[in-house]
Backbone as JSON Lines, residues from 0, in Angstrom:
{"i":0,"aa":"M","n":[34.47,80.53,77.9],"ca":[33.79,79.18,78.89],"c":[35.49,79.09,79.54]}
{"i":1,"aa":"P","n":[35.45,79.23,80.82],"ca":[37.11,78.97,80.88],"c":[37.78,77.86,81.99]}
{"i":2,"aa":"R","n":[38.61,78.3,81.61],"ca":[39.67,76.41,82.02],"c":[39.58,75.98,83.15]}
{"i":3,"aa":"R","n":[39.18,74.94,83.3],"ca":[38.84,74.27,84.76],"c":[40.57,73.6,85.23]}
{"i":4,"aa":"P","n":[40.79,74.18,86.45],"ca":[42.05,74.09,86.69],"c":[42.62,72.65,86.46]}
{"i":5,"aa":"R","n":[44.05,72.48,86.35],"ca":[44.25,71.35,86.38],"c":[43.95,70.61,87.78]}
{"i":6,"aa":"R","n":[44.78,68.76,87.82],"ca":[44.55,68.56,89.28],"c":[45.91,67.73,89.43]}
{"i":7,"aa":"V","n":[46.09,67.75,90.79],"ca":[47.34,67.27,91.15],"c":[47.23,66.58,92.35]}
{"i":8,"aa":"H","n":[47.75,65.43,92.28],"ca":[48.14,65.19,93.53],"c":[49.52,64.32,93.7]}
{"i":9,"aa":"A","n":[49.32,65.25,95.13],"ca":[51.0,64.63,95.65],"c":[51.09,64.12,97.4]}
{"i":10,"aa":"A","n":[52.3,63.42,97.54],"ca":[52.23,62.53,98.93],"c":[53.75,63.6,99.22]}
{"i":11,"aa":"L","n":[53.17,63.25,100.69],"ca":[54.05,64.05,101.64],"c":[54.83,63.93,102.76]}
{"i":12,"aa":"A","n":[55.76,63.22,102.62],"ca":[56.45,62.4,103.99],"c":[57.68,63.2,105.24]}
{"i":13,"aa":"V","n":[56.57,63.45,106.16],"ca":[56.56,63.64,107.57],"c":[57.66,63.09,108.48]}
{"i":14,"aa":"I","n":[58.94,63.25,108.59],"ca":[59.85,62.56,108.97],"c":[60.74,62.81,110.09]}
{"i":15,"aa":"E","n":[60.67,63.17,111.24],"ca":[60.92,63.09,112.2],"c":[62.2,62.23,112.69]}
{"i":16,"aa":"R","n":[62.92,63.18,113.1],"ca":[63.9,62.33,113.38],"c":[64.6,63.72,115.15]}
{"i":17,"aa":"R","n":[65.05,62.23,116.11],"ca":[65.28,63.18,117.89],"c":[64.14,64.41,117.59]}
{"i":18,"aa":"G","n":[62.87,64.58,117.35],"ca":[62.16,65.76,117.69],"c":[62.57,66.75,116.68]}
{"i":19,"aa":"S","n":[62.63,66.45,115.44],"ca":[63.03,67.68,114.47],"c":[62.16,66.96,113.77]}
{"i":20,"aa":"Y","n":[61.96,67.29,112.57],"ca":[61.33,67.15,110.72],"c":[61.87,67.48,110.2]}
{"i":21,"aa":"L","n":[62.59,66.62,109.07],"ca":[62.95,67.09,107.86],"c":[62.77,67.95,106.92]}
{"i":22,"aa":"I","n":[62.68,69.43,106.36],"ca":[62.18,69.97,105.75],"c":[63.15,69.97,104.5]}
{"i":23,"aa":"C","n":[63.2,70.16,103.43],"ca":[63.47,71.16,101.75],"c":[63.5,71.99,101.16]}
{"i":24,"aa":"R","n":[64.17,72.69,100.78],"ca":[64.12,74.09,100.17],"c":[64.25,73.73,98.37]}
{"i":25,"aa":"R","n":[63.1,73.98,98.22],"ca":[62.55,74.11,96.42],"c":[64.0,74.88,95.89]}
{"i":26,"aa":"K","n":[64.11,74.34,94.8],"ca":[64.95,75.19,93.35],"c":[65.07,76.58,92.91]}
{"i":27,"aa":"P","n":[65.01,77.18,92.87],"ca":[64.53,78.56,92.89],"c":[63.69,78.94,90.95]}
{"i":28,"aa":"G","n":[63.31,79.71,90.76],"ca":[63.07,79.86,88.7],"c":[61.37,78.48,88.72]}
{"i":29,"aa":"G","n":[61.49,77.29,89.76],"ca":[60.33,76.78,89.72],"c":[59.19,77.31,89.81]}
{"i":30,"aa":"H","n":[57.63,76.71,90.58],"ca":[57.1,77.38,90.73],"c":[57.26,77.26,92.64]}
{"i":31,"aa":"L","n":[57.2,77.48,93.24],"ca":[56.85,78.65,94.84],"c":[58.21,77.42,94.78]}
{"i":32,"aa":"G","n":[59.17,77.88,94.14],"ca":[61.22,78.57,93.5],"c":[61.26,79.39,94.79]}
{"i":33,"aa":"G","n":[62.42,78.05,96.03],"ca":[62.89,79.3,97.09],"c":[61.85,78.71,98.74]}
{"i":34,"aa":"Y","n":[60.6,78.49,98.51],"ca":[59.86,77.83,99.8],"c":[60.4,76.46,99.99]}
{"i":35,"aa":"W","n":[60.17,76.61,101.7],"ca":[60.01,75.41,102.49],"c":[59.45,74.51,102.03]}
{"i":36,"aa":"E","n":[59.98,72.77,102.03],"ca":[58.34,72.24,102.53],"c":[59.17,70.89,102.95]}
{"i":37,"aa":"F","n":[57.7,70.14,103.22],"ca":[58.09,68.42,103.43],"c":[58.46,67.64,102.29]}
{"i":38,"aa":"P","n":[59.59,66.66,101.88],"ca":[59.58,65.57,101.48],"c":[58.58,65.41,100.34]}
{"i":39,"aa":"G","n":[59.09,64.64,99.03],"ca":[57.78,64.59,98.61],"c":[57.64,64.47,96.86]}
{"i":40,"aa":"G","n":[56.03,64.87,96.75],"ca":[55.45,64.87,95.11],"c":[54.48,64.58,94.3]}
{"i":41,"aa":"K","n":[54.67,64.83,93.18],"ca":[53.41,64.2,92.03],"c":[52.73,63.02,92.17]}
{"i":42,"aa":"R","n":[52.14,62.07,92.26],"ca":[51.77,60.64,91.77],"c":[51.24,60.52,90.64]}
{"i":43,"aa":"E","n":[52.06,59.15,89.81],"ca":[52.08,59.21,89.1],"c":[50.71,57.87,88.32]}
{"i":44,"aa":"P","n":[49.83,58.88,86.99],"ca":[48.89,57.79,87.15],"c":[49.11,56.43,88.05]}
{"i":45,"aa":"G","n":[47.88,55.72,87.55],"ca":[48.34,54.02,88.43],"c":[48.89,54.04,89.71]}
{"i":46,"aa":"E","n":[49.98,54.76,89.76],"ca":[50.67,54.4,90.99],"c":[50.84,54.64,92.43]}
{"i":47,"aa":"S","n":[50.14,53.54,93.64],"ca":[49.28,53.91,95.05],"c":[50.46,54.88,95.34]}
{"i":48,"aa":"W","n":[49.79,55.72,96.31],"ca":[50.65,56.71,97.36],"c":[51.06,56.19,97.89]}
{"i":49,"aa":"E","n":[52.16,55.13,98.59],"ca":[52.6,55.04,99.06],"c":[53.91,54.43,97.97]}
{"i":50,"aa":"A","n":[53.6,53.71,96.97],"ca":[54.45,53.63,95.76],"c":[55.24,55.18,95.19]}
{"i":51,"aa":"C","n":[54.34,56.59,95.04],"ca":[54.65,57.75,95.18],"c":[55.38,57.77,95.75]}
{"i":52,"aa":"L","n":[54.89,58.28,96.91],"ca":[56.18,58.56,98.13],"c":[57.62,58.18,98.05]}
{"i":53,"aa":"R","n":[57.67,56.58,98.16],"ca":[58.9,56.18,98.36],"c":[59.51,56.28,96.56]}
{"i":54,"aa":"R","n":[59.23,56.27,95.94],"ca":[60.28,57.3,94.43],"c":[60.6,58.56,94.88]}
{"i":55,"aa":"E","n":[59.21,58.9,95.69],"ca":[60.19,60.92,95.49],"c":[61.1,60.84,96.34]}
{"i":56,"aa":"L","n":[60.59,60.6,97.69],"ca":[62.44,59.95,98.43],"c":[63.91,59.44,97.78]}
{"i":57,"aa":"R","n":[63.36,58.26,97.54],"ca":[64.66,57.59,96.82],"c":[65.49,59.13,95.5]}
{"i":58,"aa":"E","n":[64.22,59.81,94.86],"ca":[64.56,60.55,93.83],"c":[65.01,61.93,94.33]}
{"i":59,"aa":"E","n":[64.69,62.27,95.12],"ca":[65.08,64.26,95.89],"c":[65.75,63.49,96.63]}
{"i":60,"aa":"L","n":[66.0,62.6,97.47],"ca":[66.58,62.7,98.87],"c":[68.09,61.41,98.57]}
{"i":61,"aa":"G","n":[67.31,60.07,97.69],"ca":[68.17,59.14,98.26],"c":[68.6,58.21,98.9]}
{"i":62,"aa":"V","n":[66.48,58.52,99.58],"ca":[66.63,57.19,101.01],"c":[65.66,56.68,100.44]}
{"i":63,"aa":"G","n":[65.44,55.1,101.63],"ca":[64.26,54.46,101.01],"c":[63.56,54.51,102.53]}
{"i":64,"aa":"L","n":[62.14,53.78,102.62],"ca":[61.0,54.41,103.83],"c":[60.86,53.33,104.64]}
{"i":65,"aa":"R","n":[60.77,52.9,105.85],"ca":[59.84,51.67,106.56],"c":[58.97,53.17,107.37]}
{"i":66,"aa":"S","n":[57.89,52.32,107.47],"ca":[56.7,52.36,109.11],"c":[56.18,53.85,108.01]}
{"i":67,"aa":"I","n":[55.51,52.92,106.74],"ca":[54.82,54.17,106.91],"c":[53.2,54.84,107.45]}
{"i":68,"aa":"R","n":[52.79,55.24,107.48],"ca":[51.36,55.8,107.79],"c":[50.54,57.03,108.0]}
{"i":69,"aa":"P","n":[49.66,56.92,107.27],"ca":[49.13,57.95,106.92],"c":[48.75,58.75,107.94]}
{"i":70,"aa":"Y","n":[48.96,59.74,107.42],"ca":[48.79,61.52,108.28],"c":[47.89,62.61,108.39]}
{"i":71,"aa":"G","n":[46.87,62.1,107.41],"ca":[46.14,63.47,107.23],"c":[45.9,63.8,105.21]}
{"i":72,"aa":"T","n":[45.12,63.94,105.4],"ca":[45.23,64.85,104.01],"c":[44.61,66.58,103.8]}
{"i":73,"aa":"M","n":[45.17,66.46,102.17],"ca":[44.86,68.66,102.47],"c":[44.38,68.03,100.46]}
{"i":74,"aa":"R","n":[43.2,69.71,100.51],"ca":[43.93,69.76,99.14],"c":[43.9,71.6,99.42]}
{"i":75,"aa":"Y","n":[43.72,72.01,98.09],"ca":[44.58,73.76,98.29],"c":[44.01,74.02,96.33]}
{"i":76,"aa":"R","n":[43.76,75.24,96.48],"ca":[43.64,75.92,95.04],"c":[44.6,76.28,94.68]}
{"i":77,"aa":"Y","n":[45.06,76.92,93.64],"ca":[45.99,77.86,93.37],"c":[44.9,78.29,92.02]}
{"i":78,"aa":"A","n":[45.61,79.49,91.72],"ca":[44.97,80.03,90.09],"c":[45.31,78.96,89.3]}
{"i":79,"aa":"D","n":[45.94,78.13,88.77],"ca":[46.15,77.73,87.69],"c":[45.49,75.78,88.29]}
{"i":80,"aa":"R","n":[45.77,75.97,89.21],"ca":[45.5,74.02,89.65],"c":[44.6,73.94,90.92]}
{"i":81,"aa":"T","n":[44.57,72.47,91.17],"ca":[44.14,72.22,92.71],"c":[44.6,70.83,92.34]}
{"i":82,"aa":"V","n":[45.02,70.97,94.38],"ca":[46.65,70.23,94.68],"c":[45.7,69.14,95.78]}
{"i":83,"aa":"F","n":[45.59,67.74,95.61],"ca":[44.89,66.69,96.34],"c":[46.78,66.41,97.6]}
{"i":84,"aa":"F","n":[46.34,66.42,98.79],"ca":[47.28,66.19,99.3],"c":[47.39,65.06,100.35]}
{"i":85,"aa":"R","n":[48.03,63.88,100.55],"ca":[48.3,63.05,101.05],"c":[49.4,62.88,102.31]}
{"i":86,"aa":"A","n":[49.29,62.97,103.4],"ca":[50.53,63.18,104.23],"c":[50.22,61.87,104.55]}
{"i":87,"aa":"F","n":[51.94,61.5,105.17],"ca":[52.71,60.18,105.62],"c":[53.9,60.73,106.46]}
{"i":88,"aa":"R","n":[53.33,60.01,107.72],"ca":[54.2,59.34,108.93],"c":[54.81,58.82,108.56]}
{"i":89,"aa":"C","n":[56.36,58.76,108.28],"ca":[57.56,57.61,107.94],"c":[58.92,58.29,108.96]}
{"i":90,"aa":"A","n":[59.62,56.84,108.49],"ca":[60.79,56.64,109.27],"c":[62.19,56.76,107.7]}
{"i":91,"aa":"I","n":[62.98,56.97,107.76],"ca":[64.54,56.87,106.66],"c":[65.03,55.05,107.37]}
{"i":92,"aa":"A","n":[64.32,54.47,106.12],"ca":[65.02,53.1,106.44],"c":[66.67,52.27,106.37]}
{"i":93,"aa":"S","n":[66.4,53.23,104.78],"ca":[68.36,53.14,104.33],"c":[68.56,54.61,103.97]}
{"i":94,"aa":"G","n":[69.87,54.97,103.23],"ca":[70.74,56.44,102.76],"c":[70.36,57.23,104.35]}
{"i":95,"aa":"K","n":[71.19,58.09,103.91],"ca":[71.94,59.13,104.06],"c":[70.78,60.66,103.43]}
{"i":96,"aa":"P","n":[69.92,61.99,104.21],"ca":[68.75,62.12,102.96],"c":[69.99,63.44,102.69]}
{"i":97,"aa":"R","n":[70.3,63.98,101.66],"ca":[71.44,64.43,100.9],"c":[70.19,64.97,100.0]}
{"i":98,"aa":"P","n":[70.52,66.29,99.32],"ca":[69.59,66.93,98.44],"c":[69.77,66.74,97.16]}
{"i":99,"aa":"L","n":[69.18,65.55,96.55],"ca":[69.71,65.18,95.09],"c":[68.7,66.08,93.87]}
{"i":100,"aa":"D","n":[67.16,66.76,94.36],"ca":[66.65,67.63,94.26],"c":[66.2,68.64,94.11]}
{"i":101,"aa":"A","n":[67.26,68.76,95.7],"ca":[66.0,70.24,96.43],"c":[67.68,71.5,96.37]}
{"i":102,"aa":"Q","n":[67.39,72.46,96.96],"ca":[68.91,72.99,96.82],"c":[69.27,72.95,98.53]}
{"i":103,"aa":"A","n":[68.43,72.4,99.91],"ca":[69.24,72.51,100.64],"c":[68.05,71.32,101.6]}
{"i":104,"aa":"L","n":[68.4,70.62,102.28],"ca":[67.99,69.82,103.22],"c":[67.9,70.7,104.71]}
{"i":105,"aa":"R","n":[67.14,70.02,105.69],"ca":[67.34,71.11,107.49],"c":[66.26,69.94,108.03]}
{"i":106,"aa":"W","n":[66.62,69.55,109.02],"ca":[66.4,69.34,110.54],"c":[65.67,69.97,111.24]}
{"i":107,"aa":"V","n":[64.52,70.81,111.51],"ca":[64.24,71.79,112.68],"c":[62.82,71.07,113.25]}
{"i":108,"aa":"R","n":[63.21,71.83,114.86],"ca":[62.54,71.63,115.78],"c":[60.63,72.59,115.59]}
{"i":109,"aa":"P","n":[59.06,71.49,115.76],"ca":[59.02,72.25,115.67],"c":[58.24,73.33,116.06]}
{"i":110,"aa":"N","n":[58.92,73.83,116.84],"ca":[58.55,75.17,117.22],"c":[59.55,76.43,116.22]}
{"i":111,"aa":"R","n":[60.44,75.72,115.73],"ca":[60.66,76.41,114.99],"c":[60.7,76.7,113.45]}
{"i":112,"aa":"L","n":[59.7,75.7,113.33],"ca":[58.85,75.73,111.66],"c":[58.28,76.92,111.52]}
{"i":113,"aa":"R","n":[58.29,77.69,112.05],"ca":[57.07,78.93,111.92],"c":[58.0,79.82,110.92]}
{"i":114,"aa":"R","n":[59.48,80.16,111.34],"ca":[60.89,80.3,111.05],"c":[61.02,80.34,109.48]}
{"i":115,"aa":"Y","n":[60.88,79.3,108.14],"ca":[60.3,79.32,107.38],"c":[59.73,79.68,106.33]}
{"i":116,"aa":"R","n":[59.28,79.9,104.74],"ca":[58.53,80.1,104.69],"c":[58.51,79.05,103.79]}
{"i":117,"aa":"F","n":[56.71,78.32,103.72],"ca":[56.63,76.96,102.89],"c":[55.06,77.94,102.53]}
{"i":118,"aa":"P","n":[54.79,76.78,101.87],"ca":[53.74,77.5,100.81],"c":[52.4,77.71,101.22]}
{"i":119,"aa":"P","n":[51.71,78.26,101.31],"ca":[50.59,77.96,101.71],"c":[49.21,77.17,101.17]}
{"i":120,"aa":"A","n":[49.47,75.96,100.75],"ca":[48.98,74.93,101.18],"c":[49.14,73.58,102.51]}
{"i":121,"aa":"N","n":[50.62,74.11,102.62],"ca":[50.93,73.39,103.83],"c":[50.65,74.34,105.27]}
{"i":122,"aa":"Q","n":[50.19,74.96,105.18],"ca":[49.48,75.57,106.02],"c":[49.04,74.5,107.52]}
{"i":123,"aa":"P","n":[48.16,74.08,106.71],"ca":[47.26,72.76,107.99],"c":[48.46,71.88,108.54]}
{"i":124,"aa":"L","n":[48.82,71.31,107.84],"ca":[50.12,70.0,108.5],"c":[51.22,71.54,109.26]}
{"i":125,"aa":"L","n":[51.62,71.99,109.44],"ca":[52.13,72.96,109.74],"c":[51.44,73.23,111.08]}
{"i":126,"aa":"E","n":[49.75,73.43,111.58],"ca":[49.15,73.76,112.3],"c":[49.22,72.27,113.06]}
{"i":127,"aa":"R","n":[48.86,70.93,112.98],"ca":[49.03,70.64,113.47],"c":[50.53,69.83,114.26]}
{"i":128,"aa":"L","n":[51.26,70.44,113.62],"ca":[52.98,70.18,114.37],"c":[53.3,71.34,115.21]}
{"i":129,"aa":"W","n":[52.79,72.79,114.94],"ca":[52.69,73.15,116.23],"c":[51.86,73.07,117.81]}
{"i":130,"aa":"S","n":[51.07,72.11,116.78],"ca":[50.4,72.03,118.27],"c":[50.75,71.37,119.06]}
{"i":131,"aa":"P","n":[50.8,70.77,120.63],"ca":[51.42,70.45,121.55],"c":[50.66,69.3,121.63]}
{"i":132,"aa":"T","n":[49.27,69.13,121.25],"ca":[48.8,68.25,121.14],"c":[47.36,67.47,120.75]}
{"i":133,"aa":"P","n":[47.9,67.27,119.34],"ca":[47.3,67.48,118.28],"c":[45.32,66.91,118.4]}
{"i":134,"aa":"P","n":[44.48,67.55,117.69],"ca":[43.36,66.99,118.07],"c":[43.35,65.04,117.48]}
{"i":135,"aa":"R","n":[42.78,64.69,117.81],"ca":[42.11,62.8,117.6],"c":[40.69,63.05,117.04]}
{"i":136,"aa":"R","n":[40.64,62.8,115.85],"ca":[38.79,62.01,115.53],"c":[40.15,61.21,114.03]}
{"i":137,"aa":"G","n":[38.77,60.71,113.57],"ca":[38.98,59.9,112.02],"c":[39.29,58.86,112.07]}
{"i":138,"aa":"G","n":[39.27,57.91,113.92],"ca":[40.0,57.12,113.96],"c":[40.9,56.68,113.68]}
{"i":139,"aa":"P","n":[41.69,55.43,113.74],"ca":[42.79,55.09,114.59],"c":[43.65,55.43,113.53]}
{"i":140,"aa":"S","n":[43.67,55.3,112.55],"ca":[44.45,56.44,111.29],"c":[45.69,57.11,111.45]}
{"i":141,"aa":"G","n":[44.85,58.06,112.7],"ca":[45.2,60.01,112.49],"c":[45.24,60.39,111.41]}
{"i":142,"aa":"L","n":[43.88,60.16,111.27],"ca":[43.48,61.48,110.06],"c":[43.19,62.47,110.81]}
{"i":143,"aa":"P","n":[43.69,63.34,111.49],"ca":[42.88,64.2,111.8],"c":[42.68,65.19,111.17]}
{"i":144,"aa":"L","n":[44.12,65.5,110.52],"ca":[44.23,67.05,109.44],"c":[42.62,66.33,107.71]}
{"i":145,"aa":"R","n":[42.8,67.88,107.84],"ca":[42.0,67.47,106.22],"c":[41.63,69.74,105.99]}
{"i":146,"aa":"G","n":[42.44,69.67,104.94],"ca":[42.93,71.07,104.96],"c":[41.89,71.07,103.44]}
{"i":147,"aa":"D","n":[40.58,72.54,103.93],"ca":[40.57,72.37,102.35],"c":[40.35,74.09,102.2]}
{"i":148,"aa":"I","n":[41.48,73.87,101.59],"ca":[41.76,76.23,101.67],"c":[41.6,76.95,100.77]}
{"i":149,"aa":"P","n":[40.59,77.47,100.18],"ca":[40.69,77.98,98.95],"c":[41.4,79.37,99.12]}
{"i":150,"aa":"S","n":[42.37,79.77,97.62],"ca":[42.73,80.6,97.75],"c":[42.48,81.96,97.7]}
{"i":151,"aa":"K","n":[40.64,81.97,96.57],"ca":[40.26,82.98,97.34],"c":[39.79,83.6,98.39]}
{"i":152,"aa":"G","n":[39.28,84.97,98.11],"ca":[38.84,85.76,99.27],"c":[39.74,86.19,100.17]}
{"i":153,"aa":"P","n":[39.3,87.27,101.06],"ca":[39.82,87.84,102.31],"c":[40.82,86.64,102.66]}
{"i":154,"aa":"K","n":[41.83,87.69,103.07],"ca":[43.03,87.15,103.8],"c":[42.7,87.47,105.22]}
{"i":155,"aa":"P","n":[43.37,87.23,106.16],"ca":[43.8,87.9,107.63],"c":[44.92,88.17,107.01]}
{"i":156,"aa":"K","n":[44.52,90.07,108.12],"ca":[46.12,90.75,107.89],"c":[47.44,90.14,107.9]}
{"i":157,"aa":"A","n":[47.71,89.91,108.74],"ca":[48.65,88.86,109.28],"c":[49.5,88.02,108.7]}
{"i":158,"aa":"M","n":[48.75,87.38,107.11],"ca":[48.87,86.58,106.24],"c":[48.92,87.16,105.39]}
{"i":159,"aa":"A","n":[48.06,88.57,105.02],"ca":[48.53,89.36,103.81],"c":[49.45,89.91,104.01]}
{"i":160,"aa":"R","n":[50.52,90.52,105.4],"ca":[51.17,90.97,105.36],"c":[52.63,90.42,105.09]}
{"i":161,"aa":"A","n":[52.01,88.71,105.35],"ca":[53.53,87.86,105.51],"c":[53.72,87.78,103.49]}
{"i":162,"aa":"E","n":[52.42,87.63,103.83],"ca":[53.06,86.97,101.85],"c":[53.3,88.25,101.15]}
{"i":163,"aa":"G","n":[53.23,89.73,101.44],"ca":[54.07,90.86,101.15],"c":[55.39,91.07,101.51]}
{"i":164,"aa":"S","n":[55.81,89.78,102.58],"ca":[57.32,90.8,102.52],"c":[58.13,89.45,102.41]}
{"i":165,"aa":"R","n":[59.71,89.51,103.03],"ca":[59.93,88.19,103.31],"c":[60.09,88.13,104.59]}
{"i":166,"aa":"S","n":[59.26,88.5,105.48],"ca":[59.17,88.03,107.54],"c":[57.38,87.91,107.24]}
{"i":167,"aa":"C","n":[57.66,86.45,108.14],"ca":[56.24,86.27,108.83],"c":[55.7,86.91,110.32]}
{"i":168,"aa":"P","n":[54.93,87.61,111.35],"ca":[54.67,88.03,111.23],"c":[55.12,88.15,112.83]}
{"i":169,"aa":"A","n":[54.81,86.61,113.39],"ca":[55.17,86.12,114.85],"c":[56.46,85.59,114.92]}
{"i":170,"aa":"A","n":[56.74,85.14,114.21],"ca":[57.9,84.82,114.19],"c":[59.47,85.05,113.85]}
{"i":171,"aa":"G","n":[59.25,86.36,113.1],"ca":[60.97,87.26,112.62],"c":[60.81,87.12,111.22]}
{"i":172,"aa":"P","n":[61.89,86.82,110.52],"ca":[62.33,86.8,109.25],"c":[62.47,85.24,108.79]}
{"i":173,"aa":"V","n":[61.96,85.13,107.83],"ca":[61.21,84.18,107.5],"c":[63.01,83.81,106.06]}
{"i":174,"aa":"V","n":[63.58,81.98,106.12],"ca":[64.25,81.93,106.33],"c":[64.33,81.19,104.23]}
């Protein structure tokens, strides 16, 4: 009988400052090492989503948060796990971000996010941030982001090329 992939719940922070978003580079050696991501992390059993986000950003970046608002949900199936994400728009209330549990940090404009290599699970969130006017569905909480992205099946040729090389076909080299 095949083993059922484990389930992981993770909260992501979408932090904007002067038109740029805060992204972190994962340390090499671990799952998706060297990829860029939005700050956040795994939710502990019994922990609320907001408590998870606050804890993760304090541990990863040394910052406190304010104005935490739901921004969307995503689900992605890797070969060994299914990850359920909740993204939140928020602002830094205290501290200056520093890479305590990340290799590097950057503030990046939306039109430049394509230059960075993100995990495939982040694609719906990235597309929403790239869009000049994201669609408004799902009511006042602004939850139009709803990705259910299987990792199996045929990939578009451009995506397959991008995964097989260090460059993104539409945006040049991946950092």
